[in-house]
JSON list of C-alpha atoms in Angstrom, two decimals:
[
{"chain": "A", "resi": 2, "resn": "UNK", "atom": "CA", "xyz": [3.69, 8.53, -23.29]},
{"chain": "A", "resi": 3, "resn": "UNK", "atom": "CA", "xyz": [2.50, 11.15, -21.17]},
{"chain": "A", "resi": 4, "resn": "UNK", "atom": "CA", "xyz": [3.39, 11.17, -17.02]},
{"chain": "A", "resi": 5, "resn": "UNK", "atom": "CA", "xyz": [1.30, 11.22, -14.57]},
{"chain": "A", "resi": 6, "resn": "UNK", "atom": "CA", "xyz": [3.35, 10.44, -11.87]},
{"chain": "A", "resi": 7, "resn": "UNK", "atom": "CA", "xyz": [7.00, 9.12, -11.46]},
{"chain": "A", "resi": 8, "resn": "UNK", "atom": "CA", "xyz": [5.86, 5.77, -12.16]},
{"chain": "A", "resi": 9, "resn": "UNK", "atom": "CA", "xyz": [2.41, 6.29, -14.18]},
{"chain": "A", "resi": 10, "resn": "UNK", "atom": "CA", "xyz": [1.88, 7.62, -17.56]},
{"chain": "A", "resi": 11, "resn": "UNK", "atom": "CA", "xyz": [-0.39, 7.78, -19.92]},
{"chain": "A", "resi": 12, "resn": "UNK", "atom": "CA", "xyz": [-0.29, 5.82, -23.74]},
{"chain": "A", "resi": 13, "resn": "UNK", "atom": "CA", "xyz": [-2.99, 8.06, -25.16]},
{"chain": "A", "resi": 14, "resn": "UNK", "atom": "CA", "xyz": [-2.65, 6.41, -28.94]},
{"chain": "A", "resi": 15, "resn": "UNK", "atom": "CA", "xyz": [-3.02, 2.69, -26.82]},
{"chain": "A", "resi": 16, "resn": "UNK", "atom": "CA", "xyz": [-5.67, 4.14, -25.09]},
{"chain": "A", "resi": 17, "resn": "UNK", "atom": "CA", "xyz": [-4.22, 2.88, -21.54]},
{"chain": "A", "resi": 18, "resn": "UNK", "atom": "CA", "xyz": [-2.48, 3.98, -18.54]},
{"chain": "A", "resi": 19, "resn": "UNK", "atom": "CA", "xyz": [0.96, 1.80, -17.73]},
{"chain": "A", "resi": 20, "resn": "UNK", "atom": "CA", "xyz": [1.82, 1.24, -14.02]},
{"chain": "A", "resi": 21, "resn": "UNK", "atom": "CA", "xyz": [5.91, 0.73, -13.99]},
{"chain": "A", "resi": 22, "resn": "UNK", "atom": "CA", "xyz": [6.35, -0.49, -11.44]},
{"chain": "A", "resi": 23, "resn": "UNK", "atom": "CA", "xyz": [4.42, -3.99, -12.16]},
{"chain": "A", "resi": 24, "resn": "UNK", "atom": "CA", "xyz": [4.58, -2.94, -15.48]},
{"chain": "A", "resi": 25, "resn": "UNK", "atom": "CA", "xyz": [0.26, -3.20, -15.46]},
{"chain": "A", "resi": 26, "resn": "UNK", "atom": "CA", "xyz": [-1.80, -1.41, -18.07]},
{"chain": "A", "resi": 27, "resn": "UNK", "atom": "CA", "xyz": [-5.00, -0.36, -17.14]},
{"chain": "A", "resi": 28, "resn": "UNK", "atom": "CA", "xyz": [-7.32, 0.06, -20.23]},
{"chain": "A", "resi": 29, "resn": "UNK", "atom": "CA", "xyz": [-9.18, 3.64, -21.45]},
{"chain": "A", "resi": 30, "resn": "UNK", "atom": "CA", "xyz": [-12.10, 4.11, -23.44]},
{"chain": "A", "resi": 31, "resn": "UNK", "atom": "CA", "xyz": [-11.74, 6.43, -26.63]},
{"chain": "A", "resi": 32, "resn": "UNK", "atom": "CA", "xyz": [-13.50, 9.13, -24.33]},
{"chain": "A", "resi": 33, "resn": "UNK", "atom": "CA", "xyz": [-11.28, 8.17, -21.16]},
{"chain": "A", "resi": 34, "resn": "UNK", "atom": "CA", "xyz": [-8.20, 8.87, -22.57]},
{"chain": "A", "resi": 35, "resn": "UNK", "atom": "CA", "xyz": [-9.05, 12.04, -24.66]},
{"chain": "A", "resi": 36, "resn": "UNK", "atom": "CA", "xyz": [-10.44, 13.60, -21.27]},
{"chain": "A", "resi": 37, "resn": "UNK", "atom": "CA", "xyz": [-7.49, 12.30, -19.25]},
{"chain": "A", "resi": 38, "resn": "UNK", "atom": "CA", "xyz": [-5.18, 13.67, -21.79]},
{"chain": "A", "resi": 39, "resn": "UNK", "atom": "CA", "xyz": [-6.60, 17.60, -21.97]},
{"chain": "A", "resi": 40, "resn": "UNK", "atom": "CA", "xyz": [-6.94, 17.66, -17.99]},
{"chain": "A", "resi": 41, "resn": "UNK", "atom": "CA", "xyz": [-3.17, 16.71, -18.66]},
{"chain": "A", "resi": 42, "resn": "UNK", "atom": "CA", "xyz": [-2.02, 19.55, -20.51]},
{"chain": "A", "resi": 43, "resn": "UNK", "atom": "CA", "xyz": [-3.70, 22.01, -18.27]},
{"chain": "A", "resi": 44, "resn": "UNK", "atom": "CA", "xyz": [-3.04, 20.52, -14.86]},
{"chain": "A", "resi": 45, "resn": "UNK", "atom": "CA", "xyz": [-4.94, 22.33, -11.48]},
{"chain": "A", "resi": 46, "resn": "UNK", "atom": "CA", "xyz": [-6.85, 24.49, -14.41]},
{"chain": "A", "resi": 47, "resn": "UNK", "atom": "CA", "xyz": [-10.97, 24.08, -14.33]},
{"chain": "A", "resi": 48, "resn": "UNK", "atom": "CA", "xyz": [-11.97, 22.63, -17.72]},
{"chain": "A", "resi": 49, "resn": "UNK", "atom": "CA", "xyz": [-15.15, 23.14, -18.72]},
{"chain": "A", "resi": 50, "resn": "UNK", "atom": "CA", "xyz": [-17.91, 20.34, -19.41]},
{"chain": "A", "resi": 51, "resn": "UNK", "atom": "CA", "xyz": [-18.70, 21.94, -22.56]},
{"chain": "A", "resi": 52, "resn": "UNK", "atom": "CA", "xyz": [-14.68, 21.51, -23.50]},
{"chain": "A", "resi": 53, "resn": "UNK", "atom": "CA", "xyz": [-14.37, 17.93, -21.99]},
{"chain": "A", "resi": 54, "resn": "UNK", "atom": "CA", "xyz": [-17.63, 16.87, -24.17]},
{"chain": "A", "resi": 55, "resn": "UNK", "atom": "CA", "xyz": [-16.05, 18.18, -27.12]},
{"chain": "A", "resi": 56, "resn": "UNK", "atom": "CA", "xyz": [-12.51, 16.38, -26.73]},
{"chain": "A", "resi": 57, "resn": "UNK", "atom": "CA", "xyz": [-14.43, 13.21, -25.35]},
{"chain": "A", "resi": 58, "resn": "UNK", "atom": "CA", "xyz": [-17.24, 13.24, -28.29]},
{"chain": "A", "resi": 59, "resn": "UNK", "atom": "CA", "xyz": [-15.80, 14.94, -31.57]},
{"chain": "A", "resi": 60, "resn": "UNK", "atom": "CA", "xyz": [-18.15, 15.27, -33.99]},
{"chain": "A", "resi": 61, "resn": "UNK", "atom": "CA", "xyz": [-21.38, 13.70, -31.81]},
{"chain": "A", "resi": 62, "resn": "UNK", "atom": "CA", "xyz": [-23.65, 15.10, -29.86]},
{"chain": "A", "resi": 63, "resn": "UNK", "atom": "CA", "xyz": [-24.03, 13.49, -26.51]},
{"chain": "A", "resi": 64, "resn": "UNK", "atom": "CA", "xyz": [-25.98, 14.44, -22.85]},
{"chain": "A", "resi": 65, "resn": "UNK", "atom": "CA", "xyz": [-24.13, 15.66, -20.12]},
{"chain": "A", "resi": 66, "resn": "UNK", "atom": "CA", "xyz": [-24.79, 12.03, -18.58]},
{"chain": "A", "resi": 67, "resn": "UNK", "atom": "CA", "xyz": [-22.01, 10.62, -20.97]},
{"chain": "A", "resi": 68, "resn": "UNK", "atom": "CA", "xyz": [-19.14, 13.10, -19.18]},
{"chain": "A", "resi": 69, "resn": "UNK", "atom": "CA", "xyz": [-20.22, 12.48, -15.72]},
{"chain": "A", "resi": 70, "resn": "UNK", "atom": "CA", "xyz": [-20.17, 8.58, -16.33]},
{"chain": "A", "resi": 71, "resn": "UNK", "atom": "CA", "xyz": [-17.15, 8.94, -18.33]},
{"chain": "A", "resi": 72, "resn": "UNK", "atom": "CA", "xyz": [-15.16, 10.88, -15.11]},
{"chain": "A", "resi": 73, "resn": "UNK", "atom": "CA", "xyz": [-16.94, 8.50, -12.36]},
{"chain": "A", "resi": 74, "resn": "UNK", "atom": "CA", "xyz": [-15.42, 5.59, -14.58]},
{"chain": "A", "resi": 75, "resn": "UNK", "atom": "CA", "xyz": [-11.88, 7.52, -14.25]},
{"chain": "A", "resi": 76, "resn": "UNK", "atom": "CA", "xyz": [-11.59, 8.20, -11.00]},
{"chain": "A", "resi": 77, "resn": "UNK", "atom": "CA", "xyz": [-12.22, 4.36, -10.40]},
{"chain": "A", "resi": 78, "resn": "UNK", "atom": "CA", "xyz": [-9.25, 3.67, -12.59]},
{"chain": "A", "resi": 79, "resn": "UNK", "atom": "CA", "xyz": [-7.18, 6.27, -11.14]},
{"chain": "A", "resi": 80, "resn": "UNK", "atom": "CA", "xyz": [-8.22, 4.74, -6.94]},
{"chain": "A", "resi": 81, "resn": "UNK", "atom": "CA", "xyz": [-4.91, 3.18, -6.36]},
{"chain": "A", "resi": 82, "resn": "UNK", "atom": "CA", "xyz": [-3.28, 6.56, -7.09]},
{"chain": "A", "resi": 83, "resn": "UNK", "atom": "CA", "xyz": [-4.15, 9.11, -4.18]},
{"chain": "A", "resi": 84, "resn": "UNK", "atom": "CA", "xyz": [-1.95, 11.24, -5.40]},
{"chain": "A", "resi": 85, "resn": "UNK", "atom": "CA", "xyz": [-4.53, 11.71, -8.45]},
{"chain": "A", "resi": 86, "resn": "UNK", "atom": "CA", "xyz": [-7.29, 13.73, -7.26]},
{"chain": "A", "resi": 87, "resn": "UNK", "atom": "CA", "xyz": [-9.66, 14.09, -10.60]},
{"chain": "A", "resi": 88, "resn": "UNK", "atom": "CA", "xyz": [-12.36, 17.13, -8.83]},
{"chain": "A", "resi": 89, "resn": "UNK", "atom": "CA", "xyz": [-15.66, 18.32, -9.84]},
{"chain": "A", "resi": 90, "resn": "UNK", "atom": "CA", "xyz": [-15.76, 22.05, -9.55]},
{"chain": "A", "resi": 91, "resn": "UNK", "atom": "CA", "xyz": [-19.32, 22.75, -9.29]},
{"chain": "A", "resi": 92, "resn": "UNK", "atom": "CA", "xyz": [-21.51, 25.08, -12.48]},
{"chain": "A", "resi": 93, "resn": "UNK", "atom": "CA", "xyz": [-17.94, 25.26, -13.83]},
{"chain": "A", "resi": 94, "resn": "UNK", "atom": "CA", "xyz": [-16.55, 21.78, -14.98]},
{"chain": "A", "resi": 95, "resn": "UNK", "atom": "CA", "xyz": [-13.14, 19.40, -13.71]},
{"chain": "A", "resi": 96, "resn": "UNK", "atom": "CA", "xyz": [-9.56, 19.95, -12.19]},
{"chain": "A", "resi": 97, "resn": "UNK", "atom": "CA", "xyz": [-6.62, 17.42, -12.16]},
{"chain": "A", "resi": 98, "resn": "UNK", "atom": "CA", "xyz": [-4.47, 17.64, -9.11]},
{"chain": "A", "resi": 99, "resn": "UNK", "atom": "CA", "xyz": [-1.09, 15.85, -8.50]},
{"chain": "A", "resi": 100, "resn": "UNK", "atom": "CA", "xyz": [0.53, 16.14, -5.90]}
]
């Protein structure tokens, strides 16, 4: 388990975020949670799309498309949590913010 917050965190082998304080999961694709999981380690650092595909896609090649559903799909997950801000940094790639 990984935290997000105080009261999110992330199961990355389960695939799925767990809210405590219901005690909800909210499910992750394969590529969800890998991205999710390296803007993690490297929080308010720009990752770029070329790293993100990598971690999201081992071993396939995929179009650019498939990381910018992938992230729109995220930050619909991550809605109820302002204090998640998952940001495009333009030409250069995406930031996780917590505040």
């Amino acid at each position: 388990m990984q935290p997000l917050t105080p009261y999110l965190a992330l199961d990355n082998k389960a695939q799925q975020l767990l809210d405590q304080r219901d005690n909800s999961v909210i499910p992750l694709s394969y590529s969800e949670a890998q991205i999710l999981h390296c803007l993690l380690q490297r929080p308010e650092a720009i990752i770029s799309k070329e790293e993100l595909l990598a971690v999201g896609w081992p071993d396939r090649v995929v179009a650019l498309t498939s990381l910018t559903q992938c992230v729109s799909t995220l930050r619909k997950k991550l809605e109820p949590y302002p204090e998640i801000q998952l940001k495009t940094v333009a030409r250069r790639g995406y930031e996780l913010t917590i505040s």
